CSV table of N, CA, C and O in Angstrom, one decimal:
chain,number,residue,atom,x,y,z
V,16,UNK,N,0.8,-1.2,0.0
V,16,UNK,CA,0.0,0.0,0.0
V,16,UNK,C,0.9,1.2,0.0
V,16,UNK,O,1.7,1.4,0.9
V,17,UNK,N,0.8,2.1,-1.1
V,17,UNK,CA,1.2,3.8,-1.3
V,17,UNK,C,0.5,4.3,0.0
V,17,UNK,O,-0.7,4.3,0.3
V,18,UNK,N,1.8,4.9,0.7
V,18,UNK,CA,1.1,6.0,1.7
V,18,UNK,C,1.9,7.4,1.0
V,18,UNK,O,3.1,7.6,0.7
V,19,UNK,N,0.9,8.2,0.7
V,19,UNK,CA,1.1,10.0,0.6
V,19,UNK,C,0.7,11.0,1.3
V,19,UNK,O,-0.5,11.2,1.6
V,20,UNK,N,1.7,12.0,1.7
V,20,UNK,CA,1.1,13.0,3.0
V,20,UNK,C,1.6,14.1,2.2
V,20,UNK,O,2.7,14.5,2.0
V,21,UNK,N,0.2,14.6,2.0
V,21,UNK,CA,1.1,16.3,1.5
V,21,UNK,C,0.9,17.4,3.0
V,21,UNK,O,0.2,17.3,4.0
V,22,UNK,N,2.1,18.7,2.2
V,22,UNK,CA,1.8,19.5,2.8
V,22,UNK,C,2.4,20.8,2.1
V,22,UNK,O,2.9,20.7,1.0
V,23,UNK,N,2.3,21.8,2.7
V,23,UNK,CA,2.4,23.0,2.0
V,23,UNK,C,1.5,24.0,1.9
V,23,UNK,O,1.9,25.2,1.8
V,24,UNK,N,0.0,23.8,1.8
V,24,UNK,CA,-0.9,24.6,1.7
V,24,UNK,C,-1.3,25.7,2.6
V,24,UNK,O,-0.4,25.9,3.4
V,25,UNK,N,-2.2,26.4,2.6
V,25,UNK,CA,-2.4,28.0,3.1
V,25,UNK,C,-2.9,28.2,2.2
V,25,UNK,O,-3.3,27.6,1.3
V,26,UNK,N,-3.1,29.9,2.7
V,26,UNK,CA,-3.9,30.6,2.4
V,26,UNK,C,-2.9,32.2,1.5
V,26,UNK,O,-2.1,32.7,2.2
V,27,UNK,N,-3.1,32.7,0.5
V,27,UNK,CA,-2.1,33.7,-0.2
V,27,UNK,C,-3.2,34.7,-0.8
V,27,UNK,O,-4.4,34.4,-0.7
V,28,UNK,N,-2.8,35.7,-1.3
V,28,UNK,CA,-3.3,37.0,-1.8
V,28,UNK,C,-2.8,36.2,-3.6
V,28,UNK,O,-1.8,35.6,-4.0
V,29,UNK,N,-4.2,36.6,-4.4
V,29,UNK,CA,-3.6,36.7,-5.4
V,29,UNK,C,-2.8,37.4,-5.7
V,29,UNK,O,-2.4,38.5,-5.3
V,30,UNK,N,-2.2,36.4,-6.8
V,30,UNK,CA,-0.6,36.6,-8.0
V,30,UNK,C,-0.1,35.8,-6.9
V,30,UNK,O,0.3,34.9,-7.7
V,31,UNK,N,0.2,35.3,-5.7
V,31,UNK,CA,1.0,34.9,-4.8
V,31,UNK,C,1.9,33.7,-5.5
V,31,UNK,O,2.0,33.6,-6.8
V,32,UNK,N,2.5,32.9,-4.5
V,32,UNK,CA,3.0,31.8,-5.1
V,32,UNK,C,2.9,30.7,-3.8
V,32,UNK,O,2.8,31.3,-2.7
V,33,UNK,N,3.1,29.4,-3.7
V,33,UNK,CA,3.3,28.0,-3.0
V,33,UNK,C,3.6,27.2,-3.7
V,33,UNK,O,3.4,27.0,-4.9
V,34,UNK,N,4.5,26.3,-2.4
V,34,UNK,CA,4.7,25.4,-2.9
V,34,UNK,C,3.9,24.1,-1.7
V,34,UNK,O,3.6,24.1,-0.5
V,35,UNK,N,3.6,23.0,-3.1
V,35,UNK,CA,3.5,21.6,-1.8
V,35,UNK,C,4.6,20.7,-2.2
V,35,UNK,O,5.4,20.6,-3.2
V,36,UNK,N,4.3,20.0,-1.1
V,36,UNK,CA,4.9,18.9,-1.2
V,36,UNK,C,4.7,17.4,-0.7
V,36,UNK,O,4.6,17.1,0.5
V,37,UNK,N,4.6,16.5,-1.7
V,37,UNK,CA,4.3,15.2,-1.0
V,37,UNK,C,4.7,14.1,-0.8
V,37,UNK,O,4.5,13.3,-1.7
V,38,UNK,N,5.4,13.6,0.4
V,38,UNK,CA,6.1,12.2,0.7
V,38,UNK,C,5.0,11.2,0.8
V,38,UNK,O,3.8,11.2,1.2
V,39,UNK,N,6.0,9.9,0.0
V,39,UNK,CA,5.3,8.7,-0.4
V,39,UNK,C,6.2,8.0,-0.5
V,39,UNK,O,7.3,8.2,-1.2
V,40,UNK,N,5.7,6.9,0.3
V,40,UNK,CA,6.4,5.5,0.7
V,40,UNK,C,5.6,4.4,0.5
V,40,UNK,O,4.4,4.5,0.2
V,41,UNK,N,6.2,3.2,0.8
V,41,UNK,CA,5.5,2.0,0.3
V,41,UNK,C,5.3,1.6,-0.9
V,41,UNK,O,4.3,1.1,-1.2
V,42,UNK,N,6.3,1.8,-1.9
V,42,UNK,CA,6.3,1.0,-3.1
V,42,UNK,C,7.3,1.1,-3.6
V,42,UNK,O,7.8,2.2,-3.6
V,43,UNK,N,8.2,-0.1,-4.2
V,43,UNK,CA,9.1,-0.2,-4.9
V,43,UNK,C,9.4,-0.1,-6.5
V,43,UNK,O,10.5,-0.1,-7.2
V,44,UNK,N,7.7,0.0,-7.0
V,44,UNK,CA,7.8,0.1,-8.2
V,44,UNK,C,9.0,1.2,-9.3
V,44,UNK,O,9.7,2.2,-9.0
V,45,UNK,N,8.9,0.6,-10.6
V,45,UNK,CA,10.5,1.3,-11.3
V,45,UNK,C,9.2,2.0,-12.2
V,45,UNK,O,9.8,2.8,-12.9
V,46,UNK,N,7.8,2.0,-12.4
V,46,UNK,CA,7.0,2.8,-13.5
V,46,UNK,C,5.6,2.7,-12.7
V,46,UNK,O,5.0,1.8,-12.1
V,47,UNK,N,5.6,4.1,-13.2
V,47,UNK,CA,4.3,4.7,-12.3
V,47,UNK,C,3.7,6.2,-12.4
V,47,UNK,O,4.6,7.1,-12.8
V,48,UNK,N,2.8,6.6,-12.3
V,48,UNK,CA,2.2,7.8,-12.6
V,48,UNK,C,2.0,8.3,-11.3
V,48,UNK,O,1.3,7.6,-10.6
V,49,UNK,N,2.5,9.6,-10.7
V,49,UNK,CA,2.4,10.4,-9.7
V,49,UNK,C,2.0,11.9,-10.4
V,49,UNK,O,2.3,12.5,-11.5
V,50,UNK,N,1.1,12.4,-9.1
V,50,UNK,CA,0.5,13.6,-9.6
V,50,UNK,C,-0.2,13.9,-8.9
V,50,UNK,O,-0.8,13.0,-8.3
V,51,UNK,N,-0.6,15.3,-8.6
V,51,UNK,CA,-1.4,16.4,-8.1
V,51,UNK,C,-2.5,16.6,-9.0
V,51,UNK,O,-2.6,16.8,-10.2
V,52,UNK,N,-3.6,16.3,-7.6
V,52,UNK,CA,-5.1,16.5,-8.0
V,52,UNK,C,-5.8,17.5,-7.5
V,52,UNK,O,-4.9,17.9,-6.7
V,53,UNK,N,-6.7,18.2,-7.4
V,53,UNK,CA,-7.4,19.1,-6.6
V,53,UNK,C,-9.0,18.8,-6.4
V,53,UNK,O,-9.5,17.9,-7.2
V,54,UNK,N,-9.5,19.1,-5.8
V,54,UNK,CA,-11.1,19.1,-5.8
V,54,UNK,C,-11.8,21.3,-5.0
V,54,UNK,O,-11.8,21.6,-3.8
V,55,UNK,N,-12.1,22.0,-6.0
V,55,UNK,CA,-12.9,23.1,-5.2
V,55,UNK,C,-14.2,22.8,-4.7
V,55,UNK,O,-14.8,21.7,-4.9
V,56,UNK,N,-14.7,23.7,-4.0
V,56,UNK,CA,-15.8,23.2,-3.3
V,56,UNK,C,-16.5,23.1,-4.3
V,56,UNK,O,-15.9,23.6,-5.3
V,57,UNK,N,-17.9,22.5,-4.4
V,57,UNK,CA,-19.1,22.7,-5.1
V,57,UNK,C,-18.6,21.5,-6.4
V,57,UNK,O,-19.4,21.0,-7.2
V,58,UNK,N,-17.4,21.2,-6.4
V,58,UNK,CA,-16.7,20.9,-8.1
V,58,UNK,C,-16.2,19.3,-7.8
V,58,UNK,O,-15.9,18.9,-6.7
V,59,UNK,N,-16.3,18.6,-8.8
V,59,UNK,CA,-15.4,17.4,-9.1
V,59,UNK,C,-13.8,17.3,-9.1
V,59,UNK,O,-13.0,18.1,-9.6
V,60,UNK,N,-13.7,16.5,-8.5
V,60,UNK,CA,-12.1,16.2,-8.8
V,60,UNK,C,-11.0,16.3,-10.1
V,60,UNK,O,-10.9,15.3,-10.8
V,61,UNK,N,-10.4,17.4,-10.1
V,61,UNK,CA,-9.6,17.4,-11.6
V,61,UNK,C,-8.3,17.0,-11.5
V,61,UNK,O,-7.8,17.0,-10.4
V,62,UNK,N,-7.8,16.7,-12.6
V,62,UNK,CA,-6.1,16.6,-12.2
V,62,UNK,C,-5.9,18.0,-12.6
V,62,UNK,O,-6.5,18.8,-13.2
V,63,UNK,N,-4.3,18.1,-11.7
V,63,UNK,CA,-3.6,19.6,-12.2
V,63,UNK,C,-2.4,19.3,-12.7
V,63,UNK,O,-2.0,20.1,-13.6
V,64,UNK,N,-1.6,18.3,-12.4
V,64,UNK,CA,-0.2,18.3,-13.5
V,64,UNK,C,0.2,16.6,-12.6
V,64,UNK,O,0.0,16.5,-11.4
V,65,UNK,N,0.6,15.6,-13.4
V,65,UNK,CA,1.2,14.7,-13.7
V,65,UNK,C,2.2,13.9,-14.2
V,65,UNK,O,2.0,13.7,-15.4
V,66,UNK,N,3.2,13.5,-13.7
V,66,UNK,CA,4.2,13.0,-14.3
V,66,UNK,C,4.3,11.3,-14.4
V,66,UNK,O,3.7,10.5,-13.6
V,67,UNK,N,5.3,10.9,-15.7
V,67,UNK,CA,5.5,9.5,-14.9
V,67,UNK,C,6.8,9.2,-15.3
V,67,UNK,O,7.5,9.9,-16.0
V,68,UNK,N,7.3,7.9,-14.8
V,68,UNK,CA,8.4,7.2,-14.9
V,68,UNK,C,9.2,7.0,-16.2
V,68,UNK,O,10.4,6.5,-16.3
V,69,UNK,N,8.4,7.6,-17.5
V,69,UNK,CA,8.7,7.6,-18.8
V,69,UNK,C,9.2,8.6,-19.1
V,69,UNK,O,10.1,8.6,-20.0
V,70,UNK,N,8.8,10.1,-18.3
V,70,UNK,CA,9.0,11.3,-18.5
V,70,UNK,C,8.2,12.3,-19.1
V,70,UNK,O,8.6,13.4,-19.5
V,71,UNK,N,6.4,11.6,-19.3
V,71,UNK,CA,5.9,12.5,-19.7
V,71,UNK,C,5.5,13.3,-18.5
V,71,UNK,O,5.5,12.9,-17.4
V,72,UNK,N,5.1,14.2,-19.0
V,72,UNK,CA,4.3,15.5,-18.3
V,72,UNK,C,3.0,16.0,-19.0
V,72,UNK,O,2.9,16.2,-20.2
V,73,UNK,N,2.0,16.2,-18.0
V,73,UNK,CA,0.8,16.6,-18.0
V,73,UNK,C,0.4,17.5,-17.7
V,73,UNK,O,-0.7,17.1,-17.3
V,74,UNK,N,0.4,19.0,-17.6
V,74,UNK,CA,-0.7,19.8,-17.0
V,74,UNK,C,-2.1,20.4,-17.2
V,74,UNK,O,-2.4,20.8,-18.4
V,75,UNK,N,-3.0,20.4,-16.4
V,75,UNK,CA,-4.0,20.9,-17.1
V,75,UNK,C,-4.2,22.2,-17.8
V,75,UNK,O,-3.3,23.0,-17.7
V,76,UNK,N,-5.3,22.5,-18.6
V,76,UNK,CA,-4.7,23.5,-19.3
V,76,UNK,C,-5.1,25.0,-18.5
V,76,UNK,O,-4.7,26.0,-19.0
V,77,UNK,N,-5.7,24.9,-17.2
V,77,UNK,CA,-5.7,26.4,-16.4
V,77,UNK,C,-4.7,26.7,-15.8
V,77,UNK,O,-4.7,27.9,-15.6
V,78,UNK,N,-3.0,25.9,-15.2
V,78,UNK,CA,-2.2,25.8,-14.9
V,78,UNK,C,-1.4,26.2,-15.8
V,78,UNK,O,-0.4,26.9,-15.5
V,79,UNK,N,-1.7,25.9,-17.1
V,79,UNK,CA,0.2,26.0,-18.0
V,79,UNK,C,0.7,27.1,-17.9
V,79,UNK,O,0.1,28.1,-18.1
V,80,UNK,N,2.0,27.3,-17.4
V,80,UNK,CA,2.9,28.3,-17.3
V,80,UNK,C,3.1,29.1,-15.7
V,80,UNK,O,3.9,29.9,-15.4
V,81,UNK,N,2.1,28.6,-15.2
V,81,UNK,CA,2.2,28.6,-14.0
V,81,UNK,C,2.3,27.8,-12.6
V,81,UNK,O,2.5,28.1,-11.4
V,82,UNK,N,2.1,26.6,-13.3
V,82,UNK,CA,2.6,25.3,-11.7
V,82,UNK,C,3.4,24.5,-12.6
V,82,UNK,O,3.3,24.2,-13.8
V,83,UNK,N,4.4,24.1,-11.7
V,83,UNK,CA,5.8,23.2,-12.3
V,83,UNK,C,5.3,21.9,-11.4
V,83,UNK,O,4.8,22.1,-10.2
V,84,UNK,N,5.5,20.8,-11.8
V,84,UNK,CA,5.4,19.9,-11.2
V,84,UNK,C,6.7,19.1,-11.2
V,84,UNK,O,7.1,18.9,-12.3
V,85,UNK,N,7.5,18.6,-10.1
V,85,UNK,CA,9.1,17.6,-10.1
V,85,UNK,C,8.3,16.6,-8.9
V,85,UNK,O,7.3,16.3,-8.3
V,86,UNK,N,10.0,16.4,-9.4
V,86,UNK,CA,10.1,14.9,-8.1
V,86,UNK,C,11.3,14.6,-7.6
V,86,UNK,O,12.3,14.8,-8.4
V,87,UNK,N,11.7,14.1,-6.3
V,87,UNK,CA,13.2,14.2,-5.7
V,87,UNK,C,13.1,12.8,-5.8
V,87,UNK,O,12.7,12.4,-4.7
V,88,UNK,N,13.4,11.9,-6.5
V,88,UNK,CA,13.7,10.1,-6.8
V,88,UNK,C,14.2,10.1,-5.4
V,88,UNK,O,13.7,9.3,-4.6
V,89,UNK,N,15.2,10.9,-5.1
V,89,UNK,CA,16.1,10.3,-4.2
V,89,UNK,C,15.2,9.9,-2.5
V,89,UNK,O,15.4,8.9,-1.8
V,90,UNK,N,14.2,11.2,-2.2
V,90,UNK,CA,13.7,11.0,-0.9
V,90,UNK,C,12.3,10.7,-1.4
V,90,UNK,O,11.4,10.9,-0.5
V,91,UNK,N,11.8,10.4,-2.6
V,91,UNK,CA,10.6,10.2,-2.9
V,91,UNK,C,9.4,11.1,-2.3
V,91,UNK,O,8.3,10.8,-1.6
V,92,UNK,N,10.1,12.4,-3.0
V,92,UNK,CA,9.0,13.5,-2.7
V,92,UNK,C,8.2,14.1,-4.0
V,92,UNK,O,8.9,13.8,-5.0
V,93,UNK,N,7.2,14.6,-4.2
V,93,UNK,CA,6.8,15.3,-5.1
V,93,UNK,C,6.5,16.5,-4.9
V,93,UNK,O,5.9,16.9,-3.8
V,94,UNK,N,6.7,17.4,-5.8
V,94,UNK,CA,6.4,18.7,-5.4
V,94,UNK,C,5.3,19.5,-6.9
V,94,UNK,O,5.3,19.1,-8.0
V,95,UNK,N,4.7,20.5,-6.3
V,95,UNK,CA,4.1,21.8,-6.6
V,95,UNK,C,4.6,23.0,-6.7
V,95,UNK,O,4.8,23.5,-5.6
V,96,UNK,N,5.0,23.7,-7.6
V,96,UNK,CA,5.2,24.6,-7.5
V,96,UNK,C,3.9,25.8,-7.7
V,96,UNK,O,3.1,25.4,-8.5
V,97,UNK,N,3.8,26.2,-7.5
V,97,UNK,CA,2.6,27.2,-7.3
V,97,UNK,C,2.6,28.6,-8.0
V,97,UNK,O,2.1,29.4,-7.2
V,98,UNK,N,2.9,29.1,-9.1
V,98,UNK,CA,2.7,30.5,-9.4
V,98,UNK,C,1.6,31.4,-10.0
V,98,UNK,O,0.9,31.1,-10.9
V,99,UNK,N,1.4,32.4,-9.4
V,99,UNK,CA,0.9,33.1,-10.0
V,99,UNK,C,-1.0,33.3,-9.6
V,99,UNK,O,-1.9,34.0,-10.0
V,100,UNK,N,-1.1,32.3,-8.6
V,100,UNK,CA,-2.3,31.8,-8.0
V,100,UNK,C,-3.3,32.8,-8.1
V,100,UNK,O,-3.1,34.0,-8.0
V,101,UNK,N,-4.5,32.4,-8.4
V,101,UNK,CA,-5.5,32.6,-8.5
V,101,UNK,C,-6.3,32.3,-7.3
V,101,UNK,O,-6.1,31.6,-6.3
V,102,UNK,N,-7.9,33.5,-7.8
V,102,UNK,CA,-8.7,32.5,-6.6
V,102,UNK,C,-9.4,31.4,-7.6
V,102,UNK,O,-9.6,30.5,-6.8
V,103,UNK,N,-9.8,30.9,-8.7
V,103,UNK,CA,-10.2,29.8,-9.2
V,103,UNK,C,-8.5,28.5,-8.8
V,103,UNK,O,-8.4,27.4,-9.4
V,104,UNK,N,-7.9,28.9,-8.2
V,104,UNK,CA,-7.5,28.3,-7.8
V,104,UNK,C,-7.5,27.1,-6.7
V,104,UNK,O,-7.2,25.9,-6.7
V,105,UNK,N,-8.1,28.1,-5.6
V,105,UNK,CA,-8.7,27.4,-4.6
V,105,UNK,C,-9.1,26.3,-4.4
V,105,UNK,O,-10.1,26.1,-5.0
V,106,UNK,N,-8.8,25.2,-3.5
V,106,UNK,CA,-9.4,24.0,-3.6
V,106,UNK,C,-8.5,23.2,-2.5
V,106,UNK,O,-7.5,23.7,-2.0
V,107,UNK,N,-8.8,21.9,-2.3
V,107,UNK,CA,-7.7,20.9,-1.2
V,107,UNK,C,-7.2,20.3,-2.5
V,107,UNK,O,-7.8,20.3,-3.5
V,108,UNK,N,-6.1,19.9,-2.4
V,108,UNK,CA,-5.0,19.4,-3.3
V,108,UNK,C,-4.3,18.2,-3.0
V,108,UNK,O,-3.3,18.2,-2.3
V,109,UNK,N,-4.7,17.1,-3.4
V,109,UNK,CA,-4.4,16.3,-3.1
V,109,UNK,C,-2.8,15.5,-4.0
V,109,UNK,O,-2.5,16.0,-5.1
V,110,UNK,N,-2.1,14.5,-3.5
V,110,UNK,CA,-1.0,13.8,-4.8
V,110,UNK,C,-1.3,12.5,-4.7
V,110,UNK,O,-1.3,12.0,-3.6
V,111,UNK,N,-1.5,11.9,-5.8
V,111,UNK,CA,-2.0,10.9,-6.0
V,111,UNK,C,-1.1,9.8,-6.7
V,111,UNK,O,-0.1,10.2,-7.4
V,112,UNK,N,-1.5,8.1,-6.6
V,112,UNK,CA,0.0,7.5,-7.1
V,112,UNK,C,-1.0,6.0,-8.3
V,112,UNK,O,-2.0,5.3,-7.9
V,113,UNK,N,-0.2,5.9,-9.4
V,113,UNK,CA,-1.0,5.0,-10.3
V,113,UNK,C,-0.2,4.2,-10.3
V,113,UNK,O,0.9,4.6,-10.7
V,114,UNK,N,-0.3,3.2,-10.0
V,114,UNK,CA,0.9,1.7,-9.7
V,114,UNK,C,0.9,1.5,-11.2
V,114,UNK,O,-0.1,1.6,-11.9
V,115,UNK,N,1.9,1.2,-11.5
V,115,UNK,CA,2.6,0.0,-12.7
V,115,UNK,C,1.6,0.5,-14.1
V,115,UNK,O,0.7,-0.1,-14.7
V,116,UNK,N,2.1,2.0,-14.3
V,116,UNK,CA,0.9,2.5,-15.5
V,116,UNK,C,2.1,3.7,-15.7
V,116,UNK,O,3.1,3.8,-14.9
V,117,UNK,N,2.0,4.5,-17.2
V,117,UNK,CA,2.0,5.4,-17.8
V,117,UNK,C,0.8,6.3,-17.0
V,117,UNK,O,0.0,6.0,-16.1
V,118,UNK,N,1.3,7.6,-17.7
V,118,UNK,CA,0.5,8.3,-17.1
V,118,UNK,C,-0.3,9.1,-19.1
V,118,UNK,O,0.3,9.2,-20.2
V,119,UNK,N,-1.3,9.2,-18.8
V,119,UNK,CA,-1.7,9.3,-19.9
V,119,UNK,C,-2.8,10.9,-19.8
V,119,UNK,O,-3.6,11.1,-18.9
V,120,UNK,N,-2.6,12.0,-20.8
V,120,UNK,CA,-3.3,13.0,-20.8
V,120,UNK,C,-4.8,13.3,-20.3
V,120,UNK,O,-5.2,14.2,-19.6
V,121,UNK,N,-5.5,12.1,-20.9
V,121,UNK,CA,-6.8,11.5,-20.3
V,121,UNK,C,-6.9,11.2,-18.4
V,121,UNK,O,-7.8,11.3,-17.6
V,122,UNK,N,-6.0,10.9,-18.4
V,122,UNK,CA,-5.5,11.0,-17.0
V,122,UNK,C,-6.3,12.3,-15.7
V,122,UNK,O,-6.6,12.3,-14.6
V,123,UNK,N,-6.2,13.0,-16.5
V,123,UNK,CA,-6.5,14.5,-15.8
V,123,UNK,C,-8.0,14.7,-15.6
V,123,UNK,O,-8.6,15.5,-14.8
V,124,UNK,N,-8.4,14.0,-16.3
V,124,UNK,CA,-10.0,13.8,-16.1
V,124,UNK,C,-10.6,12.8,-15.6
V,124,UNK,O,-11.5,12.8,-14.8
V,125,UNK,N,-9.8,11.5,-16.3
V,125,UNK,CA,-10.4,10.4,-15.5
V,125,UNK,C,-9.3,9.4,-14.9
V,125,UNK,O,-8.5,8.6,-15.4
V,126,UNK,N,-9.5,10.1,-13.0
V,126,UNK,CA,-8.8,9.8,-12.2
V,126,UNK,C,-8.8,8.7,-11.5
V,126,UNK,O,-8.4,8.5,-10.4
V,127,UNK,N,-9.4,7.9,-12.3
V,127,UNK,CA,-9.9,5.8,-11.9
V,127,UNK,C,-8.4,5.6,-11.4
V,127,UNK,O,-8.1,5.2,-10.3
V,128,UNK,N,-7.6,5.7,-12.2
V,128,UNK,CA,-6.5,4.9,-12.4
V,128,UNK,C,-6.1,5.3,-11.4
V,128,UNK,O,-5.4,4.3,-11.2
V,129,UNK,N,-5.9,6.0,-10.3
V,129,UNK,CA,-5.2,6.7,-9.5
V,129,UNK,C,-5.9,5.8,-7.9
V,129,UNK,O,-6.9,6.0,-7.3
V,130,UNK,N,-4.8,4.8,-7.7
V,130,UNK,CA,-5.4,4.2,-6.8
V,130,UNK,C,-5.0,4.3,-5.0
V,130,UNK,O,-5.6,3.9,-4.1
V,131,UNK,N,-3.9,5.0,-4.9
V,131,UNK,CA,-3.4,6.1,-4.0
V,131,UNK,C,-3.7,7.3,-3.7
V,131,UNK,O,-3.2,8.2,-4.4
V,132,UNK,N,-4.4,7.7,-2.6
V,132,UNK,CA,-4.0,9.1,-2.5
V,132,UNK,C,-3.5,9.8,-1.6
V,132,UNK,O,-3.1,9.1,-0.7
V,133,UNK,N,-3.3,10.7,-1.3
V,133,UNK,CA,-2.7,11.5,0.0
V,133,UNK,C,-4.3,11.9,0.7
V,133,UNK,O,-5.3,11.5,0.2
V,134,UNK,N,-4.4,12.9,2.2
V,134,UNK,CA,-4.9,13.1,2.9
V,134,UNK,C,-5.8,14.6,2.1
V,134,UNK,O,-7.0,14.9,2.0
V,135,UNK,N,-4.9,15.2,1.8
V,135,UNK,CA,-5.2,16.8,0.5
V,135,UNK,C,-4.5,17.6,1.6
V,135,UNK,O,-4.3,17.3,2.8
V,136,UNK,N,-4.3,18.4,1.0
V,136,UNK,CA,-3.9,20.3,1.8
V,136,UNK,C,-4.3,21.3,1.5
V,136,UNK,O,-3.8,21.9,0.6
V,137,UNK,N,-5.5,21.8,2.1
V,137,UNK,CA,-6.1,23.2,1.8
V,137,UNK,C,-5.5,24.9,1.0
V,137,UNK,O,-5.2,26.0,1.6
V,138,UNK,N,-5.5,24.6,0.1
V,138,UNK,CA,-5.3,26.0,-0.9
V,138,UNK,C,-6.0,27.3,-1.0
V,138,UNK,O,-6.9,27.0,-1.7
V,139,UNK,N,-6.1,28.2,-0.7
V,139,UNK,CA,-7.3,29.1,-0.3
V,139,UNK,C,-6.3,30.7,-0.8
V,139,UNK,O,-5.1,31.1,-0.6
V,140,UNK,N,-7.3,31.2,-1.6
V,140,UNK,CA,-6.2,32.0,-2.9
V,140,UNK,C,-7.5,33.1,-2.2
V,140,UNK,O,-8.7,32.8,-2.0
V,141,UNK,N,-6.8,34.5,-1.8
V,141,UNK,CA,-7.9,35.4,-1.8
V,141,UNK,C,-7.3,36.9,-2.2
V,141,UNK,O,-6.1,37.0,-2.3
V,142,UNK,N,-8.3,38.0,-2.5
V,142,UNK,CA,-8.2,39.2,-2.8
V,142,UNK,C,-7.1,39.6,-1.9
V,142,UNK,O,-6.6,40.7,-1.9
């Protein structure tokens, strides 16, 4: 079992910037799809940027140019970078882990595959 614990979140003034970050243990797998999801209130769960073990990258298209998504192999962290935030930003943010898969663009919408997740960390973007 993938355990993920993010953290990082708060509360910023728009244009602001954050970062998260999420440790995850419990798997040895060499290919896999990791990535950051969000949910706002009222709204469904979207993806926001995904990577995987192949080297693609995902972001959704409200983010591009402003959230970088990495990964530290070494301490098996994942991170968020945060720019430019908005309040349609807003939302808990969760990182999520797809065992023994590619990560696929379709991905960002249909988050089945994603059978791990973290606890989320509250994002809260204001005037």
């Amino acid at each position: 079992q993938v355990h993920l614990a993010e953290s990082g979140g708060g509360s910023v003034q728009d244009g602001g910037s954050l970062r998260l970050s999420c440790a995850w243990s419990g798997s040895s797998e060499i290919r896999y799809c990791v990535g950051w999801l969000r949910q706002a209130p009222g709204k469904e769960r979207e993806g926001v940027a995904i990577f995987d073990t192949w080297g693609d990258i995902y972001y959704a298209n409200s983010v591009k140019g402003r959230f970088t998504v990495s990964e530290d192999s070494a301490t098996n962290t994942l991170y968020l970078e945060m720019n430019n935030l908005q309040r349609e930003d807003t939302a808990t943010y969760y990182c999520a882990y797809a065992s023994d898969s590619p990560c696929y663009n379709s991905m960002l919408r249909d988050l089945s595959r994603f059978g791990n997740w973290g606890q989320g960390t509250q994002v809260t973007v204001s005037f």
